[in-house]
């Protein structure tokens, strides 16, 4: 049991950034089996006899460490040698104490481990972390998630001194690996290496991503490779990374003599471009010197969309890359600047799409369990998990209800829904207890608001302003959003209680009261988002009028969207569910700013944070808040799967047990095809136009209901053409 080992601490390393190496030399015979269980207060890389153990990058991952600290178990049988062996564990502050979580940088680097050797004669030997271990400084002389790494390949491990054994160290928070492991995934080669107008040497890998470069050079001892990272070039074609804010994102490698291959160890970068700031004089920069390695959580791909429109295909690819780049152990807002945190609102907006694209069940379960423990500590869920805060915000904190429910709908696991139920209810109670008014969410000591974050509906909003201004909060009323989400949360809890066979009368009643109060307080809707939410959350008494108003607002805006993070996932659904399918397609296919295809036309390879991260003049949004890799607006993909291709499930179904295929073709797209790998097999829905006639090709892994142009068919598993 790893819990019986001692946490051991490296001496004399109080500031984060320095990376100690823990060392244990032991002699043994070749075992039949060898298993290492290990974790660290930081991010670790463990090596046995100089070979890296396992392929989990950024282990042990990011959790609410106080309550849940994952350890990993590796089979190291083949790595243990007959005779002397050396186990070395390098640790950086990572998510435990790096700048991402701590301004002060205080850190006490610790690890805990247990190596169990089993021999042919049935005997076992256990090597635990204890005071016989040593620690010293190694070649990784600086590492931080925001600021990057400095690695000196000319140095070995030096200054070894005995570690301190922490006798009162806490081990009851140790849990086995729960989430998906983070792995190296796709590899990109440079698409061009060029000199910018400013005279800087820059490599373009053609894809914005999260990961790191891998280099292969032959150089002389002491020569330096120094790199900077960027997502975009500015309008003059120069390297631009002011938008990383305080994140230094450096990589500096000091070469040893000869041929060497290297890459960062305990950090990651969000980038498409690399600027070469220093390169060994004796080395030759070749096309294969650099590779770019995408690094993110291992997730099985489950969904795909291919259409006849190359711009829509690019949009879909950007959505996938937005997900890959922001699913690195936790769902993050962005992977590059000094944030990279588990923002609850962003995940709430995107989780449905995420579950179509990839199997994200294990990934979200781990994160939701962190949310659950954090919610118990504060009595509510705030803006970021891990790292909860006591405030609550509409559309952000509501992740406590929306994400578990969406995971239930996507994967159909009642047991996990039941595990999450207390948290879901306690969110409603937190609002109820905090709100200064009855049956609505308004006032209250805990209340904070982001509004319809980054909506474009406040004319004249200043893109250079501070991030609390109208350019960030949009025009939808804060108390409207609060009341709407409060009602929506309750309606979900009503359904969850029902599914779990529990009494839901109290919440049915509460919903009716909150809805009635909402209708009293908000007889009019001022923005696209307000209309969309009133329709989607079943709050408007007059849906027909509300959808008319929504359509009118869209037309007045030149047939363009003006919603932010909060309204965007709902607007196309609100239209298509209420008789305005063609207008939903108009928004999807719109190319003028603001629109999804506007950024595609400007060469985006991931989803931008702002509709106009780059404006029509080629100018950037203020570097104070401008990411080119935020997945929130990628939430449109759930409409593409569910409405355009029509892959959905019955209202009373979860885990796609009762498949319903209801495609919605539009002549402006010649063909549209989506596939989704349900747990019962792959479903495919395609439509295309043959002159004016629409042809449907449907492949069903199970019996399903198929609704085509209003006609219903109950079909058996199989392939169909209509
Ligand atoms: C993040 C967002 C987040 C927001 C809260 C930002 O700094 O990048 O994506 O949801 O703050 O409004």
XYZ file of C-alpha atoms and ligand atoms in Angstrom:
734
model
C 0.000 0.000 0.000
C 1.475 3.324 -1.058
C -0.338 4.864 1.913
C 2.102 3.060 4.217
C 5.086 4.838 2.670
C 6.415 8.159 3.928
C 6.069 11.416 2.071
C 9.694 12.507 1.624
C 10.782 16.089 1.138
C 13.751 17.527 -0.711
C 15.863 19.796 1.493
C 16.680 23.420 0.788
C 14.232 23.996 -2.053
C 11.684 26.518 -0.923
C 10.876 28.360 -4.117
C 8.916 26.830 -6.955
C 10.682 26.623 -10.257
C 13.612 24.588 -8.943
C 13.229 20.944 -9.700
C 14.686 18.468 -7.225
C 15.543 14.915 -8.128
C 14.793 12.160 -5.614
C 17.117 9.184 -5.891
C 17.042 5.646 -4.588
C 19.734 3.124 -5.467
C 18.908 -0.486 -4.727
C 20.279 -3.896 -5.570
C 18.055 -6.812 -6.423
C 17.637 -9.884 -8.539
C 15.557 -9.816 -11.693
C 11.943 -9.985 -10.422
C 9.028 -11.803 -11.942
C 6.978 -8.676 -11.526
C 7.705 -5.131 -10.430
C 5.068 -2.483 -9.771
C 5.711 1.126 -8.874
C 3.011 3.216 -7.207
C 3.948 6.860 -6.998
C 2.781 10.434 -6.775
C 4.221 13.847 -5.999
C 3.293 17.264 -4.681
C 3.951 18.783 -8.061
C 4.414 17.182 -11.471
C 6.843 14.295 -11.653
C 8.880 12.341 -14.168
C 10.133 9.009 -12.823
C 13.028 7.141 -14.435
C 14.372 3.701 -13.694
C 17.936 3.157 -14.843
C 17.664 6.385 -16.877
C 14.576 5.264 -18.792
C 11.307 7.130 -18.367
C 8.586 5.166 -16.601
C 5.203 5.233 -18.323
C 3.831 7.700 -20.807
C 1.698 9.875 -18.521
C 2.736 13.465 -19.192
C 2.093 15.913 -16.333
C 1.424 13.145 -13.785
C -0.202 13.035 -11.269
C -2.698 15.464 -12.840
C -4.647 18.342 -11.322
C -7.185 17.609 -8.569
C -8.415 19.169 -5.334
C -5.252 17.778 -3.764
C -6.367 18.421 -0.225
C -9.059 15.797 -0.625
C -8.092 13.844 -3.711
C -4.510 13.309 -4.721
C -4.087 10.727 -7.491
C -1.249 8.242 -7.525
C -0.264 6.158 -10.514
C 0.672 2.510 -10.734
C 3.212 1.420 -13.356
C 4.323 -2.033 -14.370
C 8.128 -1.715 -14.410
C 8.963 -5.429 -14.588
C 11.039 -5.107 -17.753
C 12.964 -2.129 -16.436
C 14.353 -3.665 -13.237
C 17.797 -5.126 -13.715
C 19.662 -7.896 -11.991
C 22.122 -6.043 -9.742
C 22.176 -2.315 -9.068
C 19.214 -0.155 -10.049
C 18.632 3.560 -9.796
C 15.201 5.120 -9.405
C 15.194 8.888 -10.059
C 12.161 11.121 -9.715
C 12.288 14.716 -10.946
C 9.589 16.984 -9.579
C 8.413 20.437 -10.619
C 5.883 22.608 -8.793
C 3.299 22.072 -11.565
C -0.328 22.498 -10.559
C 0.546 21.908 -6.927
C 2.574 25.006 -6.210
C 3.547 26.595 -9.529
C 2.524 30.068 -10.582
C -0.769 28.703 -11.911
C -1.976 28.255 -8.340
C 0.359 30.289 -6.197
C 1.733 33.792 -6.415
C 4.230 33.350 -3.626
C 5.953 30.358 -5.114
C 6.483 28.653 -1.767
C 6.845 24.965 -2.235
C 7.995 21.946 -0.346
C 8.644 19.318 -3.011
C 7.605 15.891 -1.835
C 7.011 12.462 -3.287
C 5.569 9.243 -1.983
C 6.160 5.868 -3.635
C 6.261 2.149 -3.239
C 8.030 -0.329 -5.486
C 6.886 -3.918 -5.057
C 9.176 -6.610 -6.455
C 7.819 -10.138 -6.692
C 10.265 -12.974 -7.332
C 9.917 -16.418 -8.887
C 9.997 -18.096 -5.484
C 6.946 -16.112 -4.407
C 8.890 -13.775 -2.116
C 8.360 -10.036 -2.331
C 10.523 -7.077 -1.551
C 9.056 -3.633 -0.994
C 10.997 -0.438 -1.495
C 9.210 2.503 0.043
C 9.978 6.172 0.159
C 11.742 6.743 3.498
C 14.763 8.485 4.905
C 17.142 6.244 2.973
C 16.331 8.219 -0.191
C 18.498 11.142 -1.298
C 17.648 14.302 -3.167
C 19.648 16.782 -5.149
C 19.497 19.177 -8.080
C 19.293 17.814 -11.582
C 19.473 19.092 -15.156
C 15.931 20.511 -15.034
C 16.836 23.795 -13.434
C 13.526 25.578 -13.907
C 10.025 24.440 -14.762
C 6.671 26.116 -14.498
C 3.388 25.569 -16.343
C 3.129 29.278 -17.257
C 6.760 30.176 -17.649
C 8.225 27.128 -19.372
C 11.470 25.300 -18.766
C 15.223 25.567 -18.609
C 17.119 22.325 -18.950
C 20.877 21.998 -18.730
C 21.942 18.774 -20.409
C 25.526 19.324 -19.296
C 24.523 18.747 -15.676
C 23.921 15.494 -13.908
C 22.294 15.121 -10.527
C 24.410 16.824 -7.889
C 24.420 17.835 -4.242
C 22.709 14.680 -3.059
C 21.666 14.836 0.592
C 19.319 12.661 2.623
C 15.671 13.622 2.330
C 13.405 14.558 5.225
C 10.801 11.905 5.990
C 7.463 13.501 6.848
C 6.168 11.320 9.643
C 2.852 13.127 10.043
C 2.304 13.334 6.266
C -1.287 12.935 5.200
C -2.040 9.882 3.050
C -5.786 9.475 3.408
C -6.324 11.807 0.458
C -4.389 9.497 -1.884
C -6.593 7.929 -4.545
C -5.693 5.707 -7.477
C -5.572 7.318 -10.919
C -9.135 8.193 -11.791
C -9.067 10.381 -14.885
C -7.710 9.717 -18.339
C -3.938 9.888 -18.525
C -2.390 12.772 -20.456
C -0.382 11.515 -23.402
C 1.667 12.576 -26.368
C -0.661 12.337 -29.353
C -0.309 13.734 -32.915
C 3.046 14.866 -34.246
C 3.295 17.851 -36.604
C 6.205 18.695 -38.866
C 6.949 22.313 -39.769
C 4.920 23.530 -42.730
C 7.344 26.421 -43.164
C 10.418 27.973 -41.590
C 10.673 31.643 -42.480
C 12.054 35.038 -41.513
C 9.494 37.636 -40.433
C 9.593 41.310 -41.529
C 11.254 42.019 -38.166
C 13.998 39.576 -39.085
C 13.035 36.828 -36.652
C 13.291 33.157 -37.535
C 9.911 31.494 -37.067
C 8.559 27.991 -37.612
C 4.917 27.431 -38.545
C 3.499 24.013 -37.666
C 0.186 24.765 -39.381
C -1.959 23.857 -36.362
C -2.569 25.673 -33.109
C -2.377 23.080 -30.337
C -1.267 22.269 -26.831
C 1.947 20.371 -26.375
C 5.617 20.981 -26.883
C 8.381 20.823 -29.459
C 10.719 17.909 -29.830
C 14.149 18.708 -31.216
C 16.947 16.638 -32.654
C 20.348 18.344 -33.072
C 24.034 17.634 -33.121
C 25.701 20.397 -31.135
C 28.559 21.297 -28.845
C 28.465 21.289 -25.074
C 27.164 24.599 -23.726
C 25.481 25.764 -26.912
C 21.921 26.955 -26.367
C 18.538 26.441 -27.950
C 16.095 29.107 -26.837
C 12.519 29.266 -28.077
C 9.409 31.410 -27.761
C 5.875 30.386 -28.629
C 2.896 32.091 -30.296
C -0.542 31.239 -31.621
C -0.719 33.832 -34.388
C 1.276 36.324 -36.401
C 0.233 39.971 -36.351
C -1.121 41.740 -39.407
C 2.393 42.525 -40.618
C 3.379 38.888 -40.402
C 5.429 39.292 -37.237
C 5.574 36.913 -34.312
C 2.931 37.923 -31.724
C 2.510 36.532 -28.221
C 1.584 39.554 -26.117
C -1.702 37.745 -25.494
C 0.110 35.235 -23.244
C 0.139 38.066 -20.695
C 2.527 37.245 -17.859
C 3.106 33.634 -18.945
C 6.712 33.597 -20.162
C 6.333 30.309 -22.013
C 10.036 29.962 -22.613
C 12.038 26.899 -23.481
C 15.778 27.039 -22.996
C 17.945 23.983 -23.456
C 21.682 23.911 -22.866
C 23.226 21.267 -25.091
C 25.631 18.507 -24.235
C 28.162 17.342 -26.821
C 26.956 15.438 -29.875
C 23.686 14.091 -31.161
C 20.707 14.693 -28.861
C 16.928 14.599 -28.873
C 15.037 16.621 -26.300
C 11.675 18.057 -25.322
C 10.218 19.773 -22.257
C 9.479 17.524 -19.295
C 6.964 19.051 -16.905
C 5.193 21.815 -18.809
C 3.142 22.467 -21.935
C 2.621 25.334 -24.355
C -0.343 26.531 -26.434
C 1.073 27.493 -29.837
C 1.237 27.135 -33.565
C 4.421 29.151 -34.156
C 7.868 28.877 -32.575
C 10.401 31.682 -32.712
C 13.995 30.539 -32.594
C 15.698 33.033 -30.278
C 18.966 31.122 -30.037
C 20.268 28.123 -31.894
C 23.651 26.332 -31.659
C 26.145 27.774 -34.103
C 27.626 24.375 -34.779
C 24.235 22.784 -35.541
C 22.333 22.807 -38.798
C 18.655 23.775 -38.788
C 16.976 21.208 -40.984
C 13.363 20.458 -41.880
C 13.369 17.587 -39.414
C 15.120 19.396 -36.537
C 11.775 20.363 -35.019
C 8.587 18.478 -34.456
C 5.536 19.638 -32.591
C 3.934 17.083 -30.289
C 0.278 17.503 -29.334
C -0.262 16.517 -25.697
C -3.674 16.033 -24.111
C -5.863 13.568 -22.250
C -6.329 10.194 -23.837
C -9.906 10.139 -25.120
C -11.466 7.821 -27.650
C -12.755 9.712 -30.655
C -16.477 9.069 -31.003
C -17.860 11.658 -33.400
C -17.196 13.019 -36.838
C -18.822 15.505 -39.198
C -18.067 15.850 -42.897
C -19.960 18.182 -45.174
C -19.704 19.399 -48.751
C -18.712 22.826 -47.384
C -14.947 23.038 -46.742
C -15.435 25.998 -44.398
C -17.818 24.046 -42.186
C -15.342 21.170 -42.228
C -12.605 23.539 -41.096
C -14.884 24.868 -38.363
C -15.464 21.328 -37.164
C -11.739 20.609 -37.200
C -11.180 23.798 -35.184
C -13.761 22.628 -32.660
C -11.975 19.295 -32.294
C -8.645 21.053 -31.823
C -10.213 23.442 -29.338
C -11.264 20.387 -27.354
C -7.961 18.554 -27.664
C -6.079 21.674 -26.599
C -8.232 22.273 -23.556
C -8.735 18.740 -22.314
C -5.374 18.348 -20.680
C -6.342 16.525 -17.494
C -9.047 19.083 -16.671
C -11.321 21.096 -18.950
C -9.563 24.446 -19.259
C -10.503 27.823 -20.691
C -7.354 28.110 -22.764
C -3.961 26.429 -22.913
C -1.526 29.292 -23.426
C -1.798 32.465 -21.318
C -1.550 32.777 -17.541
C -4.899 31.031 -16.927
C -5.285 27.399 -18.148
C -7.701 26.732 -15.322
C -10.818 24.608 -14.984
C -13.326 27.417 -15.595
C -16.726 25.997 -14.809
C -18.706 28.138 -17.262
C -16.613 27.139 -20.239
C -17.036 23.445 -19.434
C -20.778 23.864 -18.877
C -21.153 25.430 -22.316
C -19.113 22.813 -24.151
C -19.707 19.507 -22.340
C -22.459 18.266 -24.638
C -20.388 18.825 -27.769
C -17.373 17.314 -26.024
C -19.309 14.100 -25.453
C -20.246 13.806 -29.116
C -16.666 14.347 -30.279
C -14.834 12.099 -27.824
C -15.577 9.695 -25.013
C -15.148 12.142 -22.147
C -16.911 10.186 -19.442
C -13.878 9.226 -17.367
C -12.378 12.668 -17.938
C -15.431 14.521 -16.619
C -16.094 12.055 -13.808
C -12.764 12.884 -12.231
C -13.336 16.625 -12.622
C -16.876 16.413 -11.260
C -15.659 14.507 -8.229
C -13.244 17.352 -7.583
C -16.146 19.730 -7.961
C -18.137 17.668 -5.514
C -15.520 17.744 -2.749
C -14.898 21.429 -3.371
C -18.608 22.125 -3.189
C -18.754 20.410 0.189
C -16.013 22.675 1.499
C -17.618 25.932 0.348
C -21.267 24.929 0.232
C -21.231 25.960 -3.427
C -19.344 25.750 -6.681
C -17.520 28.800 -7.958
C -15.670 29.660 -11.134
C -12.809 27.204 -11.248
C -12.332 23.565 -10.333
C -9.835 22.616 -8.940
C -9.374 25.759 -6.885
C -12.925 26.542 -5.856
C -13.954 29.995 -4.645
C -16.864 30.951 -2.402
C -18.684 33.186 -4.944
C -21.368 31.882 -7.286
C -22.019 33.119 -10.824
C -24.835 32.357 -13.232
C -23.836 30.034 -16.088
C -20.511 29.291 -14.358
C -21.535 27.798 -11.012
C -24.482 26.132 -12.741
C -21.942 23.672 -14.107
C -22.639 21.892 -10.799
C -26.026 20.891 -12.178
C -25.634 21.047 -15.953
C -22.460 18.990 -16.378
C -23.476 15.959 -14.248
C -26.861 15.944 -15.967
C -25.287 16.118 -19.419
C -22.937 13.269 -18.517
C -25.972 11.243 -17.478
C -27.737 12.014 -20.761
C -24.670 11.164 -22.822
C -23.568 8.039 -20.954
C -26.650 6.880 -19.067
C -24.963 5.996 -15.757
C -27.564 6.377 -12.989
C -25.127 5.429 -10.273
C -22.870 8.370 -11.028
C -25.847 10.699 -11.348
C -26.879 9.575 -7.901
C -23.354 10.276 -6.613
C -23.636 13.830 -7.974
C -27.168 14.483 -6.762
C -26.227 16.100 -3.433
C -23.990 18.567 -5.213
C -26.691 19.395 -7.747
C -29.237 20.027 -5.016
C -26.807 21.942 -2.852
C -26.223 24.341 -5.752
C -29.949 25.126 -5.863
C -29.951 25.516 -2.091
C -26.907 27.797 -2.257
C -28.759 30.099 -4.634
C -31.948 29.911 -2.580
C -30.144 30.725 0.640
C -28.049 33.506 -0.815
C -30.590 35.318 -2.954
C -32.041 38.406 -1.306
C -35.374 37.839 -3.029
C -37.671 34.884 -2.999
C -38.005 32.628 -6.036
C -35.362 34.363 -8.045
C -31.596 34.698 -7.973
C -30.809 38.314 -7.198
C -28.614 40.145 -4.713
C -26.826 37.993 -2.178
C -23.386 38.049 -0.643
C -22.021 35.235 -2.745
C -23.257 36.529 -6.080
C -20.772 37.510 -8.760
C -21.506 37.963 -12.450
C -19.724 37.597 -15.766
C -22.875 38.301 -17.787
C -23.188 36.882 -21.283
C -19.406 36.829 -21.425
C -17.932 38.375 -24.602
C -21.282 38.996 -26.314
C -20.993 41.623 -29.021
C -24.296 43.349 -28.291
C -23.017 46.432 -26.478
C -22.415 48.957 -29.247
C -19.265 50.997 -28.929
C -17.780 48.658 -26.318
C -14.090 49.335 -25.923
C -11.894 46.379 -26.852
C -9.019 47.906 -24.910
C -11.040 48.325 -21.714
C -10.596 46.401 -18.540
C -12.301 43.041 -18.394
C -15.235 44.056 -16.313
C -16.610 46.488 -18.872
C -19.444 46.085 -21.387
C -17.104 44.666 -24.028
C -16.829 41.655 -21.750
C -20.193 41.393 -20.021
C -22.520 41.912 -23.004
C -25.956 43.537 -22.896
C -28.065 40.750 -21.395
C -29.257 41.710 -17.925
C -27.395 40.035 -15.099
C -30.512 39.394 -13.038
C -32.221 37.952 -16.112
C -29.412 35.424 -16.584
C -29.429 34.579 -12.888
C -33.180 33.987 -12.783
C -33.134 31.989 -16.023
C -30.317 29.702 -14.913
C -31.842 29.245 -11.483
C -35.041 28.001 -13.136
C -33.082 25.832 -15.572
C -31.089 24.231 -12.740
C -34.277 23.416 -10.876
C -35.851 21.891 -13.976
C -32.812 19.619 -14.306
C -32.906 18.585 -10.658
C -36.597 17.738 -11.099
C -35.636 15.360 -13.925
C -32.664 13.910 -12.073
C -34.788 13.116 -9.021
C -37.356 11.517 -11.265
C -34.778 9.337 -13.026
C -33.459 8.236 -9.643
C -36.939 7.415 -8.404
C -36.909 10.104 -5.727
C -39.557 12.520 -4.600
C -39.287 15.661 -6.720
C -42.473 17.477 -5.729
C -40.634 20.180 -3.784
C -38.598 21.117 -6.852
C -41.546 20.937 -9.254
C -43.246 23.473 -7.025
C -40.134 25.594 -6.779
C -39.742 25.577 -10.558
C -43.291 26.816 -11.030
C -42.714 29.620 -8.527
C -39.395 30.650 -10.045
C -40.908 30.562 -13.529
C -43.861 32.677 -12.429
C -41.518 35.171 -10.771
C -39.366 35.211 -13.896
C -42.359 35.987 -16.091
C -43.369 38.775 -13.730
C -39.900 40.291 -13.542
C -39.035 39.926 -17.221
C -42.021 40.526 -19.479
C -39.665 41.717 -22.215
C -36.474 40.330 -23.713
C -33.733 42.701 -24.761
C -31.086 40.569 -26.427
C -30.656 37.513 -28.613
C -29.390 35.634 -25.576
C -32.378 36.624 -23.461
C -34.767 35.380 -26.164
C -32.817 32.161 -26.687
C -32.698 31.320 -22.972
C -36.374 32.126 -22.426
C -37.199 29.673 -25.215
C -34.747 26.959 -24.304
C -35.429 26.991 -20.577
C -39.196 26.932 -21.081
C -39.698 30.295 -19.429
C -41.523 32.327 -22.011
C -45.331 32.265 -21.875
C -45.412 33.105 -25.577
C -42.842 31.030 -27.466
C -44.142 32.029 -30.879
C -43.719 35.711 -30.123
C -40.345 35.140 -28.512
C -38.939 33.323 -31.513
C -40.293 36.092 -33.754
C -38.505 38.611 -31.586
C -35.326 36.555 -31.696
C -35.526 36.379 -35.494
C -36.136 40.119 -35.642
C -33.086 40.814 -33.483
C -30.968 38.604 -35.709
C -32.242 40.343 -38.854
C -31.632 43.770 -37.301
C -28.076 42.641 -36.714
C -27.610 41.838 -40.413
C -28.528 38.158 -39.965
C -25.718 37.786 -37.500
C -25.244 36.422 -34.039
C -24.461 38.707 -31.108
C -24.449 36.213 -28.238
C -21.580 35.500 -25.856
C -20.596 32.339 -23.986
C -24.012 32.043 -22.327
C -26.355 32.407 -25.295
C -24.252 30.839 -28.032
C -24.828 27.145 -27.200
C -28.590 27.770 -27.223
C -29.338 30.129 -30.062
C -29.428 27.685 -32.988
C -31.481 25.195 -30.964
C -33.874 27.961 -29.899
C -34.420 28.806 -33.562
C -34.728 25.296 -34.981
C -36.982 24.076 -32.162
C -39.349 26.945 -32.843
C -39.804 26.912 -36.590
C -36.803 29.009 -37.648
C -34.543 26.283 -39.002
C -33.493 28.253 -42.076
C -32.389 31.168 -39.909
C -30.333 28.816 -37.747
C -28.525 27.699 -40.899
C -28.100 31.326 -41.951
C -26.206 31.947 -38.708
C -24.147 28.796 -39.112
C -23.195 29.701 -42.673
C -22.733 33.434 -42.057
C -19.224 34.602 -42.935
C -19.374 38.237 -41.908
C -18.283 39.180 -38.392
C -19.562 38.055 -35.926
C -19.926 34.473 -37.070
C -18.338 31.069 -36.791
C -17.005 31.170 -40.333
C -15.536 34.668 -39.981
C -12.597 33.241 -38.035
C -12.335 30.302 -40.427
C -11.889 32.802 -43.263
C -9.115 34.462 -41.286
C -7.201 31.204 -41.087
C -8.154 30.029 -37.579
C -7.147 26.450 -36.776
C -8.741 26.431 -33.296
C -11.723 28.301 -31.813
C -11.110 31.905 -30.824
C -12.073 33.391 -27.482
C -13.708 36.439 -29.086
C -15.801 36.547 -32.234
C -13.261 39.204 -33.224
C -10.021 38.108 -31.619
C -8.739 39.637 -34.854
C -10.995 42.347 -36.252
C -11.781 43.196 -39.846
C -8.773 45.534 -40.008
C -6.476 42.762 -38.888
C -6.094 44.302 -35.425
C -6.023 42.122 -32.354
C -8.347 42.395 -29.376
C -6.465 43.788 -26.392
C -3.744 41.374 -25.216
C -5.314 41.627 -21.769
C -7.772 38.915 -22.809
C -7.298 37.391 -26.216
C -6.927 33.686 -26.665
C -7.004 31.903 -30.001
C -7.809 28.607 -28.356
C -10.985 28.756 -26.279
C -13.517 26.024 -26.962
C -16.703 27.783 -25.780
C -18.073 28.856 -29.188
C -17.315 25.362 -30.459
C -20.489 24.349 -28.609
C -22.230 24.860 -31.957
C -21.154 21.326 -32.895
C -23.828 19.795 -30.696
C -26.405 21.448 -32.977
C -24.581 20.084 -36.016
C -24.777 16.507 -34.694
C -28.180 16.714 -33.084
C -30.177 18.924 -35.426
C -28.392 19.188 -38.783
C -27.527 15.476 -38.941
C -30.281 14.662 -36.453
C -28.451 12.156 -34.249
C -30.301 12.376 -30.959
C -32.152 10.299 -28.426
C -35.722 10.115 -27.131
C -36.664 12.576 -24.393
C -36.804 9.788 -21.829
C -33.556 8.153 -22.967
C -30.013 8.355 -21.655
C -26.796 6.891 -23.018
C -28.411 6.855 -26.490
C -30.404 3.736 -25.569
C -33.391 4.991 -27.553
C -31.926 6.434 -30.688
C -33.882 8.984 -32.674
C -32.647 10.136 -36.068
C -34.228 13.351 -37.219
C -32.096 15.127 -39.825
C -32.785 18.696 -40.895
C -31.360 19.339 -44.354
C -30.798 22.769 -45.869
C -30.248 23.305 -49.561
C -27.343 25.684 -48.986
C -25.237 22.661 -48.051
C -25.025 19.905 -50.677
C -24.251 17.121 -48.252
C -23.901 16.672 -44.516
C -22.810 13.538 -42.703
C -22.284 12.819 -39.022
C -21.252 9.654 -37.268
C -21.364 8.953 -33.566
C -20.032 5.912 -31.774
C -22.632 5.073 -29.136
C -22.014 2.296 -26.644
C -24.256 0.126 -28.826
C -22.324 0.826 -32.013
C -21.783 3.508 -34.627
C -24.723 5.503 -35.909
C -24.404 7.444 -39.141
C -26.762 10.004 -40.608
C -26.119 11.539 -43.991
C -28.223 13.693 -46.254
C -27.421 15.082 -49.663
C -29.198 16.781 -52.482
C -29.763 15.149 -55.829
C -31.021 18.192 -57.723
C -33.943 19.284 -55.580
C -34.509 15.944 -53.958
C -32.982 15.201 -50.605
C -31.629 11.685 -50.117
C -31.069 10.267 -46.623
C -28.582 7.513 -45.854
C -28.861 6.178 -42.358
C -26.997 3.460 -40.568
C -28.446 2.230 -37.277
C -26.544 0.149 -34.708
C -29.815 -0.636 -32.892
C -33.506 -0.330 -33.564
C -34.426 3.338 -33.740
C -37.049 5.880 -34.519
C -36.306 7.777 -37.719
C -38.159 10.965 -38.567
C -37.727 12.243 -42.107
C -39.552 15.313 -43.353
C -42.182 14.850 -40.652
C -42.767 11.115 -41.355
C -41.993 8.646 -38.583
C -40.523 5.184 -39.091
C -39.676 2.578 -36.466
C -36.696 0.835 -37.998
C -34.614 -2.187 -37.109
C -30.838 -2.094 -36.864
C -29.388 -1.785 -40.379
C -28.600 0.475 -43.325
C -31.234 2.549 -45.060
C -31.544 4.888 -48.009
C -34.592 7.116 -48.414
C -11.490 32.902 -18.953
C -12.844 32.470 -19.416
C -13.718 32.445 -18.225
C -13.831 33.863 -17.792
C -14.842 34.209 -16.792
C -11.601 34.276 -18.411
O -10.464 34.839 -17.989
O -10.532 32.770 -19.913
O -12.950 31.598 -20.394
O -14.879 31.764 -18.325
O -12.598 34.418 -17.468
O -15.556 35.157 -17.333
